Amino acid sequence: MVQHTKFYELMGVEPTATPEELKKAYRRRALQLHPDKRGNSPEAQDEFTTMKNAYDVLSDPRQREIYDATGEDGLKMVNGFGEMSMEEMMAAAIGALSSMGGGAKFCLLFSITAVCAVLLLVPILWCLRVDQTVDWSWVDVFIPMWILDSIYLCATCCSVVSKDSAVDENGEPVGAPPPPSTYSRALSKRYTIVTIATVVLTLSMASLLLLKALLFVATQILIAMKLQGSIDISCVAVLSPYLALEGMLLLQKAIVAYSIYASVAATATNDKPYT
């Protein structure tokens, strides 16, 4: 039985609706809620966007399965993996956990316990190897890290795949906003440039997320090989993937900061009264 029905209610369909029924419901609701037919008010645009988001989720089989099981909080965790702050991740996790059944809660808590145990095992094995209590190779000592890296890469790949752009039955990208109004077409040139930069940044987030994960794992591999003596390179070269990762993070934050500043400046310019 589906526990979360908010999106189905927004679409005006039952939780058992087929994809074809969802398409018909979307066309009907789009005609009813389109902002151009309701004065282009902020409330009308918000209602249309909310309905469109509900359709985007329910029309994707994987997204629909996640929503049926964990609700909106579960979707936030899956789609926002690696981009959400710790506080946002915790809030989404608690919300998703509270909406799960008993069996799902047990499996999730068991998985979290297992991951925490592996995390605790990592420094223990490192200390044993440094003290020469065990004579294992460094590659063997890093096995818990390889396990965690595999989980991390799988989760990252799933997040990237879920963000791939799809096309609906009309040939439009899934998640595309409604056609711009006359006012939005008249926005300043600076605001248009900032909007384009923001869209490009958003589209590249998925690829950057995977690249950052690969750089993080590559750093660990080089460290293990350096400690084992398998490679004869400087420590700077060993840490080069990590340095590149830090540079990407710094550049990304700088771009976001500039986009926010430019957007605020453009808004202030547009709102300035004429004299």
XYZ file of C-alpha atoms in Angstrom:
275
model
C 0.000 0.000 0.000
C 1.311 3.442 -0.957
C 1.914 5.569 2.136
C 2.560 8.883 0.385
C -0.248 10.223 -1.795
C 0.365 13.984 -1.930
C 1.736 13.939 -5.488
C -1.109 11.680 -6.646
C -3.635 14.093 -5.155
C -1.952 16.998 -6.940
C -2.311 15.115 -10.221
C -5.877 14.027 -9.424
C -5.176 10.306 -9.899
C -5.108 7.183 -7.775
C -1.798 5.695 -6.530
C -2.385 2.799 -8.924
C -2.538 5.071 -11.978
C -0.780 3.849 -15.114
C 1.748 5.971 -17.063
C -0.890 6.682 -19.700
C -3.340 7.871 -17.049
C -0.636 10.110 -15.608
C -0.021 11.686 -19.029
C -3.724 12.420 -19.478
C -3.951 13.820 -15.958
C -0.917 16.028 -16.578
C -2.388 17.495 -19.761
C -5.646 18.187 -17.955
C -3.984 19.756 -14.907
C -1.575 21.771 -17.072
C -4.516 23.381 -18.838
C -6.184 24.129 -15.513
C -3.147 25.500 -13.683
C -1.100 27.180 -16.409
C -0.007 30.625 -15.131
C -0.926 32.382 -18.396
C -4.582 31.480 -17.799
C -4.525 32.627 -14.181
C -3.001 36.063 -14.419
C 0.645 34.971 -14.073
C 0.462 35.543 -10.333
C 3.213 34.109 -8.097
C 0.678 31.769 -6.493
C -0.374 30.389 -9.880
C 3.237 29.854 -10.923
C 3.991 28.059 -7.653
C 0.979 25.761 -8.056
C 1.948 24.928 -11.629
C 5.564 24.262 -10.655
C 4.488 22.017 -7.773
C 2.169 20.042 -10.049
C 4.892 19.754 -12.710
C 7.350 18.489 -10.120
C 4.819 15.878 -8.997
C 4.404 14.682 -12.587
C 8.165 14.549 -13.163
C 8.509 12.269 -10.144
C 5.549 10.006 -10.879
C 6.395 9.656 -14.584
C 9.855 8.288 -13.727
C 9.493 4.654 -12.530
C 12.554 4.830 -10.281
C 11.611 8.195 -8.774
C 8.047 6.988 -8.277
C 9.214 3.875 -6.443
C 11.382 5.962 -4.110
C 8.543 8.414 -3.477
C 6.028 5.658 -2.745
C 8.382 4.150 -0.155
C 9.961 7.184 1.503
C 8.115 10.294 0.334
C 9.629 13.653 -0.524
C 12.347 13.346 2.119
C 13.617 10.156 0.506
C 13.709 11.857 -2.885
C 15.728 14.713 -1.421
C 18.281 12.276 -0.027
C 18.666 10.317 -3.266
C 18.686 13.258 -5.681
C 20.655 15.604 -3.455
C 23.355 13.160 -2.408
C 26.683 14.959 -2.134
C 25.132 18.410 -2.535
C 23.139 18.763 0.683
C 24.615 20.030 3.915
C 24.891 17.717 6.907
C 21.888 19.368 8.574
C 19.758 18.955 5.442
C 20.824 15.327 5.055
C 19.948 14.575 8.684
C 16.552 16.258 8.400
C 15.752 14.389 5.185
C 16.968 11.096 6.667
C 14.816 11.477 9.780
C 11.779 12.370 7.684
C 12.307 9.419 5.341
C 12.948 7.023 8.231
C 9.783 8.027 10.071
C 7.688 7.218 7.000
C 9.114 3.710 6.487
C 7.664 0.434 7.640
C 9.164 -1.760 10.352
C 11.091 -4.050 8.001
C 12.528 -1.169 5.992
C 13.612 0.601 9.181
C 15.417 -2.525 10.395
C 17.268 -2.972 7.094
C 18.274 0.675 6.998
C 19.473 0.762 10.603
C 21.399 -2.483 10.085
C 23.095 -1.017 7.010
C 24.025 2.161 8.885
C 25.439 0.091 11.754
C 27.519 -1.976 9.331
C 28.914 1.139 7.642
C 29.800 2.670 11.021
C 31.563 -0.559 12.013
C 33.633 -0.486 8.828
C 34.473 3.180 9.435
C 35.695 2.315 12.932
C 37.732 -0.572 11.559
C 39.706 1.685 9.200
C 41.776 3.615 11.805
C 42.198 0.458 13.910
C 43.848 -1.396 11.020
C 46.023 1.605 10.194
C 47.286 1.811 13.784
C 47.996 -1.930 13.878
C 49.946 -1.682 10.627
C 51.964 1.373 11.733
C 52.856 -0.331 15.039
C 53.801 -3.441 13.015
C 51.388 -5.534 15.058
C 50.340 -7.052 11.747
C 52.512 -7.498 8.673
C 49.768 -7.085 6.112
C 50.345 -5.050 2.986
C 48.934 -1.552 2.887
C 46.594 -2.603 0.107
C 45.087 -5.183 2.471
C 44.906 -2.637 5.288
C 42.911 -0.346 3.002
C 40.295 -3.042 2.249
C 37.653 -1.398 4.500
C 38.229 1.834 2.601
C 37.799 0.026 -0.713
C 34.452 -1.289 0.533
C 33.314 2.188 1.545
C 34.601 3.625 -1.733
C 32.572 1.062 -3.679
C 29.418 2.067 -1.814
C 30.236 5.745 -2.304
C 30.845 5.368 -6.044
C 27.674 3.307 -6.518
C 25.613 5.919 -4.679
C 27.227 8.697 -6.709
C 26.584 6.925 -10.016
C 22.949 6.347 -9.052
C 22.628 10.038 -8.219
C 24.172 11.020 -11.565
C 21.887 8.663 -13.507
C 18.814 9.995 -11.707
C 19.732 13.539 -12.797
C 20.057 12.723 -16.493
C 17.664 14.881 -18.480
C 14.620 13.072 -19.815
C 12.117 14.022 -22.509
C 8.376 13.904 -22.036
C 5.751 12.907 -24.548
C 5.825 16.372 -26.144
C 9.582 16.315 -26.695
C 10.206 18.819 -23.903
C 12.862 18.229 -21.242
C 11.375 16.810 -18.073
C 11.452 19.449 -15.386
C 11.557 22.339 -17.835
C 9.888 25.511 -16.548
C 6.789 26.928 -18.210
C 7.225 29.311 -21.140
C 8.582 32.672 -20.000
C 6.142 35.516 -19.543
C 6.424 38.899 -21.221
C 8.030 40.328 -18.089
C 10.693 37.622 -17.952
C 11.618 38.282 -21.590
C 12.222 41.899 -20.718
C 14.719 41.216 -17.945
C 18.053 42.954 -18.090
C 21.012 41.567 -20.012
C 22.982 41.001 -16.831
C 20.207 38.937 -15.290
C 19.974 36.856 -18.476
C 23.705 36.115 -18.380
C 23.483 35.146 -14.716
C 20.512 32.871 -15.461
C 22.404 31.104 -18.250
C 25.428 30.657 -16.000
C 23.208 29.213 -13.277
C 21.616 26.728 -15.696
C 25.021 25.610 -16.976
C 26.245 25.215 -13.412
C 23.189 23.142 -12.504
C 23.558 20.850 -15.530
C 27.223 20.246 -14.767
C 26.648 19.418 -11.091
C 26.022 15.724 -11.775
C 29.205 15.312 -13.819
C 31.211 17.277 -11.261
C 29.857 15.086 -8.484
C 31.142 11.944 -10.206
C 34.497 13.576 -11.000
C 34.949 14.636 -7.371
C 34.193 11.108 -6.202
C 36.772 9.665 -8.613
C 39.419 12.161 -7.480
C 38.749 11.290 -3.844
C 39.121 7.559 -4.508
C 42.218 8.106 -6.685
C 43.893 9.905 -3.787
C 43.365 6.903 -1.523
C 44.726 4.506 -4.136
C 47.875 6.583 -4.619
C 48.406 6.847 -0.849
C 48.125 3.069 -0.451
C 50.555 2.463 -3.324
C 52.996 5.042 -1.936
C 52.954 3.453 1.535
C 53.401 0.024 -0.033
C 56.365 1.257 -2.086
C 54.742 0.290 -5.371
C 55.318 3.736 -6.849
C 58.256 6.111 -6.527
C 56.734 9.577 -6.762
C 56.730 12.601 -4.498
C 54.072 13.167 -1.863
C 52.883 16.203 -3.810
C 52.203 13.981 -6.815
C 50.421 11.479 -4.566
C 48.143 14.213 -3.257
C 47.618 15.854 -6.656
C 44.083 14.394 -7.095
C 43.142 15.739 -3.672
C 44.619 19.153 -4.487
C 42.634 19.185 -7.732
C 39.506 18.267 -5.760
C 40.057 21.137 -3.332
C 40.620 23.511 -6.248
C 37.347 22.428 -7.859
C 35.452 22.930 -4.607
C 36.943 26.391 -4.153
C 36.167 27.392 -7.748
C 32.629 26.057 -7.466
C 31.982 28.081 -4.309
C 33.424 31.192 -5.949
C 31.108 30.776 -8.972
C 28.070 30.280 -6.749
C 28.991 33.318 -4.670
C 29.405 35.483 -7.783
C 26.109 34.222 -9.250
C 24.268 35.103 -6.043
C 25.891 38.532 -5.916
C 25.135 39.279 -9.572
C 21.551 38.053 -9.213
C 20.954 40.249 -6.169
C 22.533 43.220 -7.941
C 20.378 42.669 -11.037
C 17.227 42.388 -8.929
C 18.080 45.589 -7.096
C 18.627 47.355 -10.433
C 15.279 46.156 -11.827
C 13.422 47.193 -8.662
C 14.990 50.663 -8.598
C 12.250 53.267 -9.185
C 12.573 55.519 -12.189
C 12.977 59.236 -11.555
